[in-house]
Structures are given as structure tokens and as C-alpha cells.
CSV table of C-alpha atoms in Angstrom, one decimal:
chain,number,residue,atom,x,y,z
A,1,MET,CA,79.9,155.9,-71.3
A,2,ALA,CA,79.9,156.0,-67.5
A,3,ALA,CA,76.2,156.9,-67.4
A,4,ALA,CA,75.4,154.1,-69.8
A,5,ALA,CA,77.4,151.6,-67.7
A,6,LEU,CA,75.5,152.7,-64.6
A,7,ARG,CA,72.1,152.3,-66.3
A,8,THR,CA,73.2,148.8,-67.4
A,9,GLY,CA,74.4,147.9,-63.9
A,10,ARG,CA,71.1,149.1,-62.4
A,11,ARG,CA,69.1,147.1,-65.0
A,12,VAL,CA,71.1,144.0,-64.3
A,13,VAL,CA,70.7,144.2,-60.5
A,14,LEU,CA,67.0,145.0,-60.6
A,15,SER,CA,66.3,142.4,-63.3
A,16,ALA,CA,68.2,139.8,-61.3
A,17,ILE,CA,66.2,140.6,-58.2
A,18,SER,CA,62.9,140.5,-60.0
A,19,ALA,CA,63.8,137.2,-61.7
A,20,SER,CA,64.9,135.7,-58.4
A,21,LEU,CA,61.7,136.7,-56.5
A,22,THR,CA,59.6,135.4,-59.4
A,23,ALA,CA,61.4,132.1,-59.4
A,24,THR,CA,61.1,131.9,-55.6
A,25,ALA,CA,57.3,132.4,-55.7
A,26,LEU,CA,56.9,129.9,-58.6
A,27,LEU,CA,59.0,127.2,-57.0
A,28,ALA,CA,57.4,127.6,-53.6
A,29,MET,CA,53.9,127.4,-55.2
A,30,GLY,CA,55.0,124.3,-57.1
A,31,VAL,CA,56.3,122.5,-54.0
A,32,LEU,CA,53.3,123.5,-51.9
A,33,LEU,CA,50.8,122.3,-54.6
A,34,PHE,CA,52.5,119.2,-55.9
A,35,GLY,CA,55.4,118.3,-53.6
A,36,ARG,CA,55.4,115.4,-51.1
A,37,PHE,CA,57.2,117.4,-48.4
A,38,GLY,CA,60.2,115.1,-48.1
A,39,GLU,CA,63.8,116.1,-47.5
A,40,THR,CA,64.2,117.3,-51.0
A,41,GLU,CA,61.1,119.4,-51.0
A,42,GLY,CA,62.2,121.0,-47.7
A,43,ARG,CA,65.5,121.9,-49.2
A,44,ILE,CA,63.8,123.4,-52.2
A,45,LEU,CA,61.6,125.5,-50.0
A,46,THR,CA,64.6,126.6,-48.0
A,47,THR,CA,66.5,127.5,-51.2
A,48,THR,CA,63.6,129.6,-52.5
A,49,ALA,CA,63.3,131.4,-49.2
A,50,MET,CA,67.0,132.1,-49.2
A,51,LEU,CA,66.8,133.3,-52.7
A,52,ALA,CA,64.1,135.8,-51.8
A,53,GLY,CA,65.9,136.9,-48.7
A,54,TYR,CA,69.3,137.6,-50.3
A,55,ALA,CA,67.6,139.2,-53.3
A,56,LEU,CA,65.9,141.7,-51.0
A,57,LEU,CA,69.3,142.4,-49.2
A,58,ALA,CA,70.7,143.4,-52.6
A,59,LEU,CA,67.7,145.6,-53.5
A,60,PRO,CA,69.1,148.9,-52.1
A,61,ALA,CA,72.1,148.5,-54.4
A,62,GLY,CA,69.9,148.9,-57.4
A,63,PHE,CA,68.7,152.3,-56.2
A,64,LEU,CA,72.2,153.4,-55.5
A,65,PHE,CA,73.2,152.5,-59.0
A,66,ASP,CA,70.1,154.2,-60.3
A,67,HIS,CA,71.1,157.5,-58.6
A,68,SER,CA,74.8,157.1,-59.4
A,69,ARG,CA,75.7,157.3,-55.7
A,70,LEU,CA,78.1,155.2,-53.6
A,71,ARG,CA,78.8,152.7,-56.4
A,72,LEU,CA,81.5,150.9,-54.3
A,73,LEU,CA,79.0,150.4,-51.5
A,74,ALA,CA,76.4,149.2,-53.9
A,75,ALA,CA,78.8,146.7,-55.5
A,76,THR,CA,79.8,145.5,-51.9
A,77,VAL,CA,76.1,144.9,-51.1
A,78,VAL,CA,75.6,142.8,-54.3
A,79,GLY,CA,78.9,140.9,-53.7
A,80,LEU,CA,78.2,140.1,-50.1
A,81,ALA,CA,74.6,139.0,-50.8
A,82,GLY,CA,75.8,136.9,-53.7
A,83,VAL,CA,78.5,135.2,-51.6
A,84,GLY,CA,76.1,134.7,-48.7
A,85,PHE,CA,73.5,133.0,-50.9
A,86,ALA,CA,76.1,130.8,-52.6
A,87,LEU,CA,77.5,129.6,-49.3
A,88,ALA,CA,74.0,129.1,-47.9
A,89,LEU,CA,73.0,127.1,-51.0
A,90,VAL,CA,76.0,124.8,-50.6
A,91,ALA,CA,75.2,124.4,-46.8
A,92,VAL,CA,71.5,123.5,-47.5
A,93,TRP,CA,72.3,120.9,-50.3
A,94,THR,CA,75.3,119.4,-48.6
A,95,THR,CA,74.8,116.4,-46.3
A,96,ASP,CA,76.6,116.8,-43.0
A,97,ALA,CA,77.9,120.2,-44.0
A,98,PRO,CA,81.1,121.2,-42.1
A,99,THR,CA,80.8,123.6,-39.2
A,100,GLU,CA,83.1,126.1,-40.9
A,101,LEU,CA,80.6,126.3,-43.8
A,102,GLY,CA,77.8,127.4,-41.4
A,103,LYS,CA,80.2,130.0,-39.8
A,104,SER,CA,81.1,131.3,-43.3
A,105,VAL,CA,77.4,131.7,-44.1
A,106,ILE,CA,76.8,133.7,-40.9
A,107,THR,CA,79.8,135.9,-41.6
A,108,ALA,CA,78.8,136.8,-45.2
A,109,THR,CA,75.2,137.3,-44.2
A,110,VAL,CA,75.7,139.6,-41.2
A,111,PHE,CA,78.1,141.8,-43.2
A,112,ALA,CA,75.6,141.8,-46.1
A,113,VAL,CA,72.9,143.0,-43.7
A,114,ALA,CA,75.2,145.7,-42.4
A,115,ALA,CA,76.0,146.9,-45.9
A,116,THR,CA,72.3,146.8,-46.8
A,117,GLN,CA,71.4,148.9,-43.9
A,118,ALA,CA,74.0,151.5,-44.8
A,119,SER,CA,72.8,151.5,-48.4
A,120,ALA,CA,69.1,151.9,-47.5
A,121,LEU,CA,69.9,154.8,-45.2
A,122,ALA,CA,72.2,156.4,-47.8
A,123,ILE,CA,69.3,156.3,-50.3
A,124,ARG,CA,67.1,158.3,-47.9
A,125,ARG,CA,69.7,161.0,-47.2
A,126,ARG,CA,69.1,164.5,-48.5
A,127,ALA,CA,71.4,167.5,-48.8
A,128,SER,CA,68.9,169.4,-46.6
A,129,ASP,CA,69.2,166.9,-43.7
A,130,PRO,CA,70.2,168.6,-40.4
A,131,SER,CA,73.6,167.9,-38.9
A,132,SER,CA,72.0,165.7,-36.3
A,133,VAL,CA,70.8,163.3,-39.0
A,134,ARG,CA,74.2,163.2,-40.6
A,135,ARG,CA,75.8,162.3,-37.3
A,136,LEU,CA,73.2,159.6,-36.7
A,137,PHE,CA,73.8,158.1,-40.1
A,138,ALA,CA,77.6,157.9,-39.4
A,139,ALA,CA,77.0,156.4,-36.0
A,140,SER,CA,74.5,153.8,-37.3
A,141,CYS,CA,77.0,152.7,-40.0
A,142,VAL,CA,79.8,152.3,-37.5
A,143,LEU,CA,77.5,150.5,-35.0
A,144,VAL,CA,76.0,148.0,-37.5
A,145,LEU,CA,79.5,147.2,-38.7
A,146,PHE,CA,80.6,146.6,-35.1
A,147,LEU,CA,77.5,144.4,-34.6
A,148,ALA,CA,78.4,142.3,-37.7
A,149,THR,CA,81.9,141.9,-36.3
A,150,LEU,CA,80.6,140.8,-32.9
A,151,ALA,CA,78.3,138.3,-34.6
A,152,THR,CA,81.2,136.9,-36.6
A,153,VAL,CA,83.4,136.6,-33.5
A,154,ALA,CA,80.6,134.8,-31.7
A,155,ALA,CA,80.2,132.3,-34.6
A,156,TRP,CA,83.8,131.5,-35.1
A,157,ALA,CA,84.9,131.5,-31.4
A,158,GLU,CA,81.7,129.6,-30.5
A,159,ILE,CA,81.0,132.0,-27.6
A,160,ASP,CA,78.2,130.8,-25.3
A,161,ASP,CA,78.4,133.6,-22.7
A,162,SER,CA,74.9,134.9,-22.1
A,163,LEU,CA,76.3,138.3,-21.1
A,164,TYR,CA,78.0,138.6,-24.5
A,165,PHE,CA,74.7,138.0,-26.4
A,166,ARG,CA,72.8,140.4,-24.1
A,167,ILE,CA,75.3,143.1,-24.9
A,168,VAL,CA,75.0,142.3,-28.6
A,169,ALA,CA,71.1,142.4,-28.3
A,170,ALA,CA,71.3,145.8,-26.5
A,171,LEU,CA,73.5,147.2,-29.2
A,172,ALA,CA,71.1,145.9,-31.9
A,173,VAL,CA,68.3,147.7,-30.2
A,174,LEU,CA,70.4,150.9,-30.1
A,175,ASP,CA,71.1,150.4,-33.9
A,176,VAL,CA,67.3,150.1,-34.6
A,177,LEU,CA,66.8,153.4,-32.6
A,178,LEU,CA,69.5,155.2,-34.6
A,179,VAL,CA,68.0,153.9,-37.9
A,180,VAL,CA,64.4,155.0,-36.9
A,181,LEU,CA,65.5,158.4,-35.6
A,182,GLN,CA,67.0,159.5,-38.9
A,183,PRO,CA,63.8,159.8,-41.0
A,184,VAL,CA,61.9,161.0,-38.0
A,185,LEU,CA,64.3,163.9,-37.3
A,186,ALA,CA,64.5,164.7,-41.0
A,187,LEU,CA,60.7,165.0,-41.2
A,188,ALA,CA,60.6,167.1,-38.0
A,189,ARG,CA,63.0,169.6,-39.5
A,190,PRO,CA,61.3,173.0,-40.1
A,191,ARG,CA,60.4,173.6,-43.7
A,192,THR,CA,63.0,175.8,-45.3
A,193,THR,CA,63.2,177.8,-48.5
A,194,VAL,CA,66.2,178.6,-50.7
A,195,HIS,CA,66.1,182.4,-51.0
A,196,ARG,CA,67.9,183.8,-54.0
A,197,MET,CA,69.0,187.4,-53.5
A,198,HIS,CA,71.1,190.2,-55.0
A,199,LEU,CA,73.4,192.0,-52.7
A,200,VAL,CA,74.6,195.5,-53.5
A,201,VAL,CA,78.1,195.8,-51.9
A,202,GLU,CA,80.2,198.9,-51.4
A,203,SER,CA,83.5,199.1,-53.3
A,204,ALA,CA,82.9,195.7,-54.9
A,205,GLU,CA,80.9,193.9,-57.6
A,206,ASP,CA,77.3,193.1,-56.7
A,207,ILE,CA,76.8,189.5,-55.5
A,208,GLU,CA,74.2,187.0,-56.4
A,209,THR,CA,73.7,184.3,-53.8
A,210,ALA,CA,71.3,181.6,-52.6
A,211,ILE,CA,70.7,181.0,-48.9
A,212,GLU,CA,68.6,178.3,-47.3
A,213,ALA,CA,66.6,179.5,-44.3
A,214,VAL,CA,63.2,179.5,-42.7
A,215,ASP,CA,62.3,183.0,-44.0
A,216,PHE,CA,63.8,185.8,-46.0
A,217,ALA,CA,64.9,187.8,-43.0
A,218,ALA,CA,67.0,184.9,-41.7
A,219,ALA,CA,68.4,184.3,-45.2
A,220,ALA,CA,69.3,188.0,-45.6
A,221,ALA,CA,71.0,188.0,-42.2
A,222,LYS,CA,73.1,185.0,-43.1
A,223,ALA,CA,74.1,186.5,-46.5
A,224,ILE,CA,75.0,189.8,-44.9
A,225,ARG,CA,77.2,188.2,-42.2
A,226,SER,CA,78.9,186.0,-44.8
A,227,VAL,CA,79.8,189.0,-47.1
A,228,GLU,CA,80.8,191.3,-44.3
A,229,GLN,CA,83.2,188.7,-42.9
A,230,THR,CA,85.2,189.2,-46.1
A,231,GLY,CA,85.6,192.9,-45.3
A,232,HIS,CA,82.9,194.3,-47.6
A,233,ARG,CA,79.9,196.4,-46.5
A,234,VAL,CA,76.4,195.4,-47.8
A,235,LEU,CA,74.4,198.4,-48.8
A,236,ARG,CA,71.2,196.7,-50.0
A,237,VAL,CA,69.6,193.2,-50.3
A,238,GLU,CA,67.1,192.5,-53.0
A,239,ARG,CA,65.0,189.3,-53.4
A,240,SER,CA,65.6,187.4,-56.6
A,241,GLY,CA,63.4,184.4,-56.1
A,242,VAL,CA,62.7,181.5,-53.9
A,243,ARG,CA,62.7,177.7,-54.1
A,244,ARG,CA,61.2,175.3,-51.6
A,245,GLU,CA,63.4,172.8,-49.9
A,246,GLY,CA,62.8,170.2,-47.3
A,247,SER,CA,59.7,168.3,-46.6
């Protein structure tokens, strides 16, 4: 039942995104070909652009649902993107929209962007990622959430201090660096192999284990250390098979 629900959720998200992008393209083409480019046509074009933008923000959620990973985060992405689009739609089609509405659009949008970044990076993550990539992932998630908070504070408090925005811009550059470094470091990681081996242990049952390492010697050394730390003595190590990991 749970798997069926996940598949249904994935189909709904991806179908909605596909439909919204298609509608965006058709509306934009219609306005460009037959519109008179008045105020109404401008609002229509703005609406179609927003529809495409917020649909793309929600796209990583579909992949998370597809892989049954971080469903709460995926639902958060869809929710924030939906709220942001709804508020932006009201702002575009309301004459003399209140300032608070614009601030609400900014708040929902920046947090949607933050959730989308975290989702996109989560999709890329692999169990074989080195610890440095895992730390960068955590740091980038915290940083982008902090940036969204700073942007929200700036909008609602109407901050006009140039130093504040320079700090925000510098942190945004740092966030981009953290995002880019993750796939780069993951690709730069030495190719490893999962070595399956049979350990003959003195005064204990033989042990079957699988160790990920660059070569069999390194894997055997890890396995021996691990077993001997439990107080047993390894008499012999036999190779059982290998499986490639990494990139």
C-alpha cells in the first residue's frame, strides 16, 4: 500500500509539473502570436513564467517520491512551491497589491528555493560518498536555510543597509561553492570495490563479510582489524567475490 501511494504521489507531482510547463508554453505562444501586449497580456505572460518557475522548483520532489526518500522534505518542497505560486498569482492579478503580500511572496519563494536545493542535493547523494561530501551537504543545507531567513528578515524589516546585502551576497557565493564542491569531490573520490571475503577465525565460526576498499589488500586489512578487535584471531582470508562501487 505504501509503495503504491508513493508511486501515485510521484505520478501526481510529475504530471502536474508536465502539465504546468505545457500550459506555460502554450499560453506564452498564444500571447506572443495573437496578443496586443497590453496590461492583461503582460499579466498573462508573467503568470506563465511564474507557473514554469515554481513547477521547476517542485521538480526534485518528484524524484524524491520516486526513490521513496525524504518524503517529508519532498512534501515541503511541493507545499512551499504551491504557496509561493498562489501568493505570486494573487499579487500579479491584484491592482495595488498590499506590501505585505509582496513580502509573503518573497518569504514563500526563498524558503521554496532553499528546500529545492536541499532536495536536489539529496537526490545526488550516494552511500559511497566520502565524509567530506556528507559534511558539505549538511553545511549547504544549513547555509541555504540561513540565507532564506536573512532574505525574509530583509523583506519584512525593509532593511536598506548595503553592508547587510553584501554579507548576504557573500554567503550566497559560499553556498554556490558548497553546492558545486559536492559532485566534484564525489567524482574525484578514488574508485573503490566491495570485496566479499571469507575469514577463517580461530576458536570461532568462520565469518563472511564485505568490505569496501581500493584493493583487496586494503579490504583484507580492514576486515582483519575489525575481527581481531573483538578478541578473535584470523587464520586465513579467502576472496569470495567483488562488486564495483563508486564512479
